[in-house]
XYZ file of C-alpha atoms in Angstrom:
419
model
C 105.806 120.788 68.229
C 102.695 122.717 69.202
C 99.117 121.958 68.081
C 98.830 118.769 66.011
C 96.978 117.811 62.875
C 94.655 114.828 62.885
C 97.260 112.244 61.930
C 99.692 113.503 64.546
C 96.911 113.614 67.161
C 96.049 109.944 66.540
C 99.669 108.736 66.673
C 100.786 106.578 69.585
C 102.889 108.430 72.178
C 106.662 107.812 72.389
C 106.288 105.691 75.528
C 106.364 102.035 76.512
C 103.203 99.970 76.084
C 102.277 100.014 79.770
C 102.531 103.821 79.925
C 99.365 104.647 78.018
C 95.930 103.199 77.316
C 93.485 103.453 74.442
C 90.335 105.361 75.455
C 88.170 102.668 73.857
C 88.482 100.769 77.118
C 86.373 103.554 78.659
C 83.791 103.993 75.911
C 83.291 100.762 73.950
C 79.990 98.981 74.714
C 81.318 95.530 73.774
C 84.326 95.952 76.073
C 82.033 97.083 78.885
C 79.741 94.077 78.461
C 82.785 91.834 78.523
C 84.019 93.458 81.754
C 80.786 92.559 83.499
C 81.062 88.931 82.382
C 84.790 88.396 82.882
C 85.536 90.611 85.894
C 82.501 91.635 87.940
C 80.880 88.201 87.886
C 84.030 86.573 89.264
C 85.564 88.993 91.781
C 84.765 89.811 95.400
C 82.582 92.924 95.622
C 81.852 94.820 98.871
C 78.107 95.466 98.879
C 77.438 97.128 102.251
C 78.561 97.154 105.881
C 77.274 94.844 108.597
C 76.126 97.857 110.646
C 73.545 98.573 107.929
C 71.918 95.250 108.863
C 71.817 95.707 112.644
C 68.820 93.454 113.420
C 67.515 90.079 112.239
C 65.376 90.392 109.082
C 67.084 93.662 108.029
C 67.998 93.752 104.342
C 69.619 95.822 101.613
C 69.412 95.482 97.831
C 71.851 96.355 95.066
C 73.127 94.864 91.820
C 76.345 93.300 90.546
C 76.927 92.990 86.802
C 73.207 93.657 86.110
C 72.179 90.903 88.543
C 69.854 92.134 91.352
C 71.073 91.135 94.807
C 69.418 91.035 98.231
C 71.505 90.857 101.418
C 69.733 90.006 104.662
C 70.465 89.126 108.279
C 68.702 85.974 109.441
C 67.241 85.177 112.864
C 70.459 83.218 113.500
C 72.339 86.540 113.033
C 74.052 85.272 109.856
C 74.347 87.634 106.895
C 73.476 85.970 103.575
C 73.128 87.075 99.976
C 70.813 85.852 97.229
C 69.809 86.792 93.734
C 66.819 89.075 94.226
C 64.858 87.052 91.664
C 61.896 84.742 92.131
C 62.549 81.385 90.385
C 58.871 81.134 89.409
C 58.591 83.806 86.703
C 61.829 85.757 87.065
C 60.249 88.665 88.968
C 62.374 90.880 91.209
C 61.352 90.077 94.776
C 62.279 93.160 96.813
C 62.183 96.637 95.285
C 63.046 98.702 98.345
C 66.716 99.733 98.737
C 66.679 98.721 102.402
C 64.317 97.849 105.216
C 63.131 94.899 107.283
C 61.250 91.686 106.522
C 60.126 91.512 110.143
C 56.796 93.133 109.337
C 54.531 91.589 106.720
C 54.015 93.235 103.360
C 50.569 93.629 101.709
C 51.238 90.552 99.577
C 53.050 88.428 102.151
C 53.635 87.317 105.726
C 56.043 88.659 108.385
C 59.609 87.292 108.372
C 59.349 86.298 104.730
C 60.686 87.550 101.419
C 57.553 87.645 99.279
C 57.302 87.955 95.520
C 54.288 90.191 95.002
C 53.645 88.754 91.519
C 52.202 85.405 92.647
C 52.824 85.512 96.434
C 55.591 82.904 96.578
C 57.501 83.282 99.848
C 61.053 82.557 101.048
C 62.783 82.529 104.425
C 66.086 84.221 105.347
C 68.015 81.136 104.229
C 66.511 81.307 100.737
C 64.201 78.313 101.204
C 60.800 78.458 99.566
C 58.239 78.206 102.370
C 55.002 78.912 100.515
C 53.585 78.518 97.005
C 50.114 79.921 96.554
C 47.614 77.183 95.568
C 50.493 74.743 95.375
C 48.530 71.464 95.234
C 45.860 72.857 92.907
C 48.405 73.954 90.322
C 51.229 71.458 90.589
C 49.562 68.402 92.157
C 52.508 66.118 93.043
C 54.785 67.297 90.209
C 56.399 70.214 92.070
C 56.418 71.357 95.678
C 57.994 74.184 97.657
C 60.829 71.880 98.763
C 61.941 71.742 95.116
C 62.281 75.542 94.927
C 64.795 77.964 96.432
C 66.536 81.240 95.810
C 69.951 81.370 94.182
C 72.360 81.704 97.101
C 75.616 83.608 96.612
C 79.046 83.456 98.193
C 78.904 85.974 101.038
C 81.372 86.826 103.823
C 81.813 89.583 106.417
C 85.453 90.677 106.626
C 87.916 93.579 106.635
C 86.295 95.935 109.119
C 82.825 94.398 108.950
C 82.140 94.926 105.247
C 79.854 92.451 103.507
C 81.422 90.897 100.403
C 79.643 88.956 97.657
C 80.958 86.890 94.762
C 78.624 85.708 91.988
C 81.012 82.838 91.248
C 80.311 79.726 93.354
C 83.953 78.718 92.912
C 86.025 81.923 92.956
C 89.627 81.696 91.854
C 90.811 82.931 95.269
C 89.269 83.168 98.723
C 88.245 86.574 100.048
C 91.118 86.435 102.535
C 93.634 85.803 99.770
C 91.937 88.352 97.528
C 92.415 91.328 99.818
C 94.464 90.539 102.911
C 97.831 91.881 101.740
C 96.358 95.173 100.565
C 94.422 95.537 103.842
C 97.473 94.844 106.020
C 98.148 98.559 106.468
C 94.671 99.181 107.937
C 93.508 95.853 109.250
C 94.667 96.378 112.816
C 92.790 99.692 112.942
C 89.527 98.639 111.273
C 89.309 95.223 112.967
C 90.108 96.462 116.483
C 86.442 97.063 117.356
C 83.057 97.280 115.611
C 82.533 100.083 113.092
C 79.304 101.806 112.120
C 78.144 103.657 109.024
C 77.227 107.255 109.860
C 77.045 108.681 106.341
C 75.667 107.404 103.032
C 75.016 109.068 99.729
C 75.284 107.996 96.115
C 75.858 109.660 92.784
C 75.265 108.582 89.205
C 78.116 110.031 87.177
C 78.465 110.180 83.407
C 81.859 108.552 83.233
C 83.455 105.115 83.094
C 83.951 103.344 86.430
C 87.688 102.898 85.753
C 88.171 106.658 85.486
C 86.824 107.027 89.025
C 89.214 104.323 90.179
C 92.064 106.069 88.351
C 91.489 109.284 90.254
C 91.761 107.361 93.522
C 94.908 105.578 92.301
C 96.961 108.687 91.500
C 97.579 111.799 93.572
C 99.111 113.881 90.785
C 95.642 115.460 90.537
C 96.090 116.924 94.039
C 96.972 120.130 92.206
C 93.192 120.367 91.760
C 92.594 120.163 95.524
C 93.433 123.402 97.326
C 92.792 121.691 100.667
C 95.347 118.956 99.968
C 97.950 121.438 98.776
C 97.594 123.624 101.870
C 97.530 120.757 104.387
C 100.007 118.414 102.764
C 102.412 119.607 100.067
C 105.606 119.000 102.058
C 108.520 116.548 102.004
C 106.582 113.864 103.881
C 103.685 114.125 101.418
C 105.907 113.730 98.347
C 107.666 110.763 99.939
C 104.427 108.733 100.311
C 104.699 105.407 98.536
C 102.279 103.729 96.116
C 102.664 100.012 96.783
C 101.302 97.405 94.361
C 99.902 94.048 95.475
C 98.742 90.926 93.701
C 95.200 90.892 92.255
C 95.579 94.466 90.979
C 95.317 96.281 94.322
C 97.448 99.192 95.540
C 97.876 101.105 98.773
C 98.915 104.713 99.224
C 101.203 105.179 102.217
C 100.553 107.516 105.087
C 101.902 110.840 106.341
C 100.751 113.381 108.920
C 98.172 115.813 107.515
C 98.399 119.372 108.851
C 94.669 120.067 109.066
C 95.140 123.236 111.097
C 96.837 124.861 108.088
C 93.420 125.113 106.398
C 91.220 127.898 107.721
C 88.402 126.554 109.903
C 89.855 123.038 110.229
C 91.415 121.415 113.292
C 93.587 118.467 114.226
C 91.836 115.076 114.181
C 94.265 113.446 116.592
C 91.787 113.044 119.467
C 89.526 110.761 117.406
C 92.132 108.725 115.524
C 91.106 105.151 114.757
C 92.677 102.516 117.055
C 96.391 101.891 116.455
C 96.569 104.776 113.976
C 99.069 107.559 114.733
C 97.558 111.070 114.907
C 96.289 112.670 111.683
C 97.548 109.856 109.452
C 96.043 109.062 106.053
C 96.055 105.657 104.340
C 94.245 104.620 101.171
C 93.524 101.204 99.656
C 92.422 100.865 96.022
C 90.979 97.453 95.254
C 90.565 95.977 91.809
C 88.222 96.311 89.966
C 87.189 99.696 91.397
C 86.592 99.926 95.159
C 88.269 102.356 97.551
C 88.911 102.408 101.321
C 90.254 105.707 102.609
C 91.120 106.367 106.262
C 91.793 109.979 107.233
C 92.531 109.695 110.943
C 89.056 110.001 112.418
C 86.822 108.751 109.589
C 86.859 105.836 107.165
C 85.423 106.372 103.699
C 84.427 103.551 101.358
C 83.503 103.974 97.673
C 81.614 101.123 95.976
C 81.097 101.389 92.213
C 78.290 99.813 90.208
C 79.036 100.196 86.486
C 75.845 101.039 84.594
C 77.307 101.485 81.115
C 80.581 102.347 79.416
C 79.921 106.022 80.196
C 77.854 105.785 83.400
C 78.595 104.603 86.923
C 76.804 104.672 90.257
C 79.114 105.406 93.190
C 77.976 104.724 96.753
C 79.868 106.674 99.406
C 79.945 105.579 103.041
C 81.509 107.226 106.075
C 82.264 105.078 109.118
C 83.295 105.641 112.701
C 83.547 103.556 115.866
C 80.295 102.004 117.036
C 81.050 103.000 120.636
C 81.232 106.742 119.811
C 79.476 109.117 122.167
C 76.984 111.490 120.472
C 79.571 114.271 120.677
C 82.333 112.100 119.176
C 80.037 110.910 116.415
C 79.080 114.467 115.445
C 82.744 115.450 115.289
C 83.527 112.478 113.052
C 80.612 113.404 110.796
C 81.924 116.954 110.538
C 85.441 115.725 109.769
C 84.149 113.370 107.085
C 81.613 115.655 105.443
C 83.854 118.717 105.345
C 86.052 116.871 102.831
C 84.040 113.951 101.456
C 80.378 114.818 101.930
C 78.199 115.883 98.963
C 79.235 119.490 99.656
C 82.694 118.666 100.994
C 85.908 120.366 100.011
C 87.362 117.622 97.798
C 84.727 115.178 96.548
C 82.980 117.476 94.091
C 86.343 118.449 92.595
C 87.127 114.778 91.877
C 83.686 114.391 90.304
C 84.249 117.427 88.080
C 87.475 115.797 86.885
C 86.057 112.388 85.997
C 82.831 113.815 84.563
C 84.985 115.994 82.303
C 86.837 112.887 81.154
C 83.522 111.152 80.525
C 82.295 114.088 78.449
C 85.412 113.864 76.276
C 85.252 110.066 75.899
C 81.618 109.254 75.211
C 80.623 106.074 73.414
C 81.366 106.561 69.722
C 84.034 109.213 70.251
C 87.325 108.871 68.427
C 89.849 106.771 70.383
C 92.474 108.759 72.271
C 95.722 107.850 74.005
C 95.728 108.496 77.760
C 99.130 108.678 79.429
C 100.168 106.690 82.515
C 103.882 107.371 82.119
C 104.974 109.298 85.216
C 107.828 107.594 87.092
C 108.796 109.050 90.473
C 110.252 106.069 92.350
C 106.745 104.772 93.195
C 105.999 107.844 95.288
C 102.786 109.830 95.497
C 102.832 111.399 91.995
C 104.079 108.270 90.245
C 101.435 106.628 88.046
C 102.553 103.093 88.896
C 99.205 102.404 90.584
C 97.332 102.836 87.319
C 99.914 100.841 85.381
C 99.528 98.007 87.899
C 95.734 98.213 87.673
C 95.646 98.004 83.876
C 98.074 95.105 83.850
C 95.571 93.203 86.006
C 92.701 94.425 83.824
C 94.517 93.090 80.763
C 94.905 89.644 82.349
C 91.219 89.348 83.231
C 90.060 90.662 79.865
C 92.782 89.148 77.683
C 93.013 92.511 75.980
C 95.994 94.838 75.647
C 95.020 98.160 77.307
C 96.915 100.185 74.707
C 95.307 98.235 71.842
C 92.240 96.322 73.074
C 91.913 94.436 69.783
C 95.090 92.519 70.648
C 95.314 89.729 73.242
C 97.155 90.479 76.451
C 100.619 89.157 77.186
C 102.785 90.530 79.994
C 105.756 90.921 77.670
C 103.742 92.797 75.066
C 102.111 94.990 77.736
C 105.477 96.110 79.081
C 107.420 96.419 75.827
C 104.964 97.615 73.170
C 106.242 100.895 71.705
C 104.948 103.783 69.697
C 106.080 102.084 66.490
C 103.431 99.443 67.012
């Protein structure tokens, strides 16, 4: 059969239920709102790296599931996270993306988080330390000791990344959440302190899951000339996609032949500790984070979903903190030549997912997207995406191929085109 009429186009594919998804999961506003409530408010989210808070009173801000967050390093050197919201009148406290509380702001004192609205102030532990005209307004009915910021679960782990969970009682600890997936890299990224040397972000008109999909499957390497030239060999096609509990996957390593691409060179001299020369591992964490180690540089993608068809992606490049200036510049060149804003591969991935977003905007007719490639769990198998959407179905209690139906593992695996 060639081109299809409308009825044929809308028909379910002749595959098992876990081998395709309904595009409504990428475009439906109600499903997106539910994802924020059911998934992002209850999972561990990496928010930054400890090297971005090098000194006491340094801070960064971001958001998780529409909740503004502030992460700061206290004078005791502890990294903590709080809702970036003043409990007085619900005002956002800190508007800057990063900086230091060491110096006073026009509306507040040094070493304090100050809400500019009414000048209430908080210390680095979230305690309220000053209420303007406290006695005049509240007499003995309320005092600063009764007030505090909303503290959040916060830990530094897995190569020095800062993780936050909005749930005070998460279903699993951070260690249990990610340790098995990180096993392949943990020895390398925990061997010595790392440092962020590159940061940029992009707001992309696509669903956050589509970005995660493109990190989960390497079948799209046909789009990347660099990857074809440096890697399409027997070792590349033998790489394994390994699934882990909690919806995570890892993509196994092989030796990349960088010198096969004009102008590139081996990265062996600056390999991360315990990593064989020119190796390449990738970890994809549910619900949408990515850790990607190409020999000399570690890349981390952190997604902040903004809508069913919009996502902010923060890209970080990391090297060893002890790098000499010459080593650091080489790592930057290695990273940016592939993953920088004008790198060889990153913009091609963005073209792919933006094209998907254009074709699946909110209100568009539902489509059936295929996840049915089976190649013995090797690099072009789509088992990583199938594993991801099985986990997504559990958290959402929705069947990915028909999100109006509740999720059951049996139905997910056995639903057929007849249904």
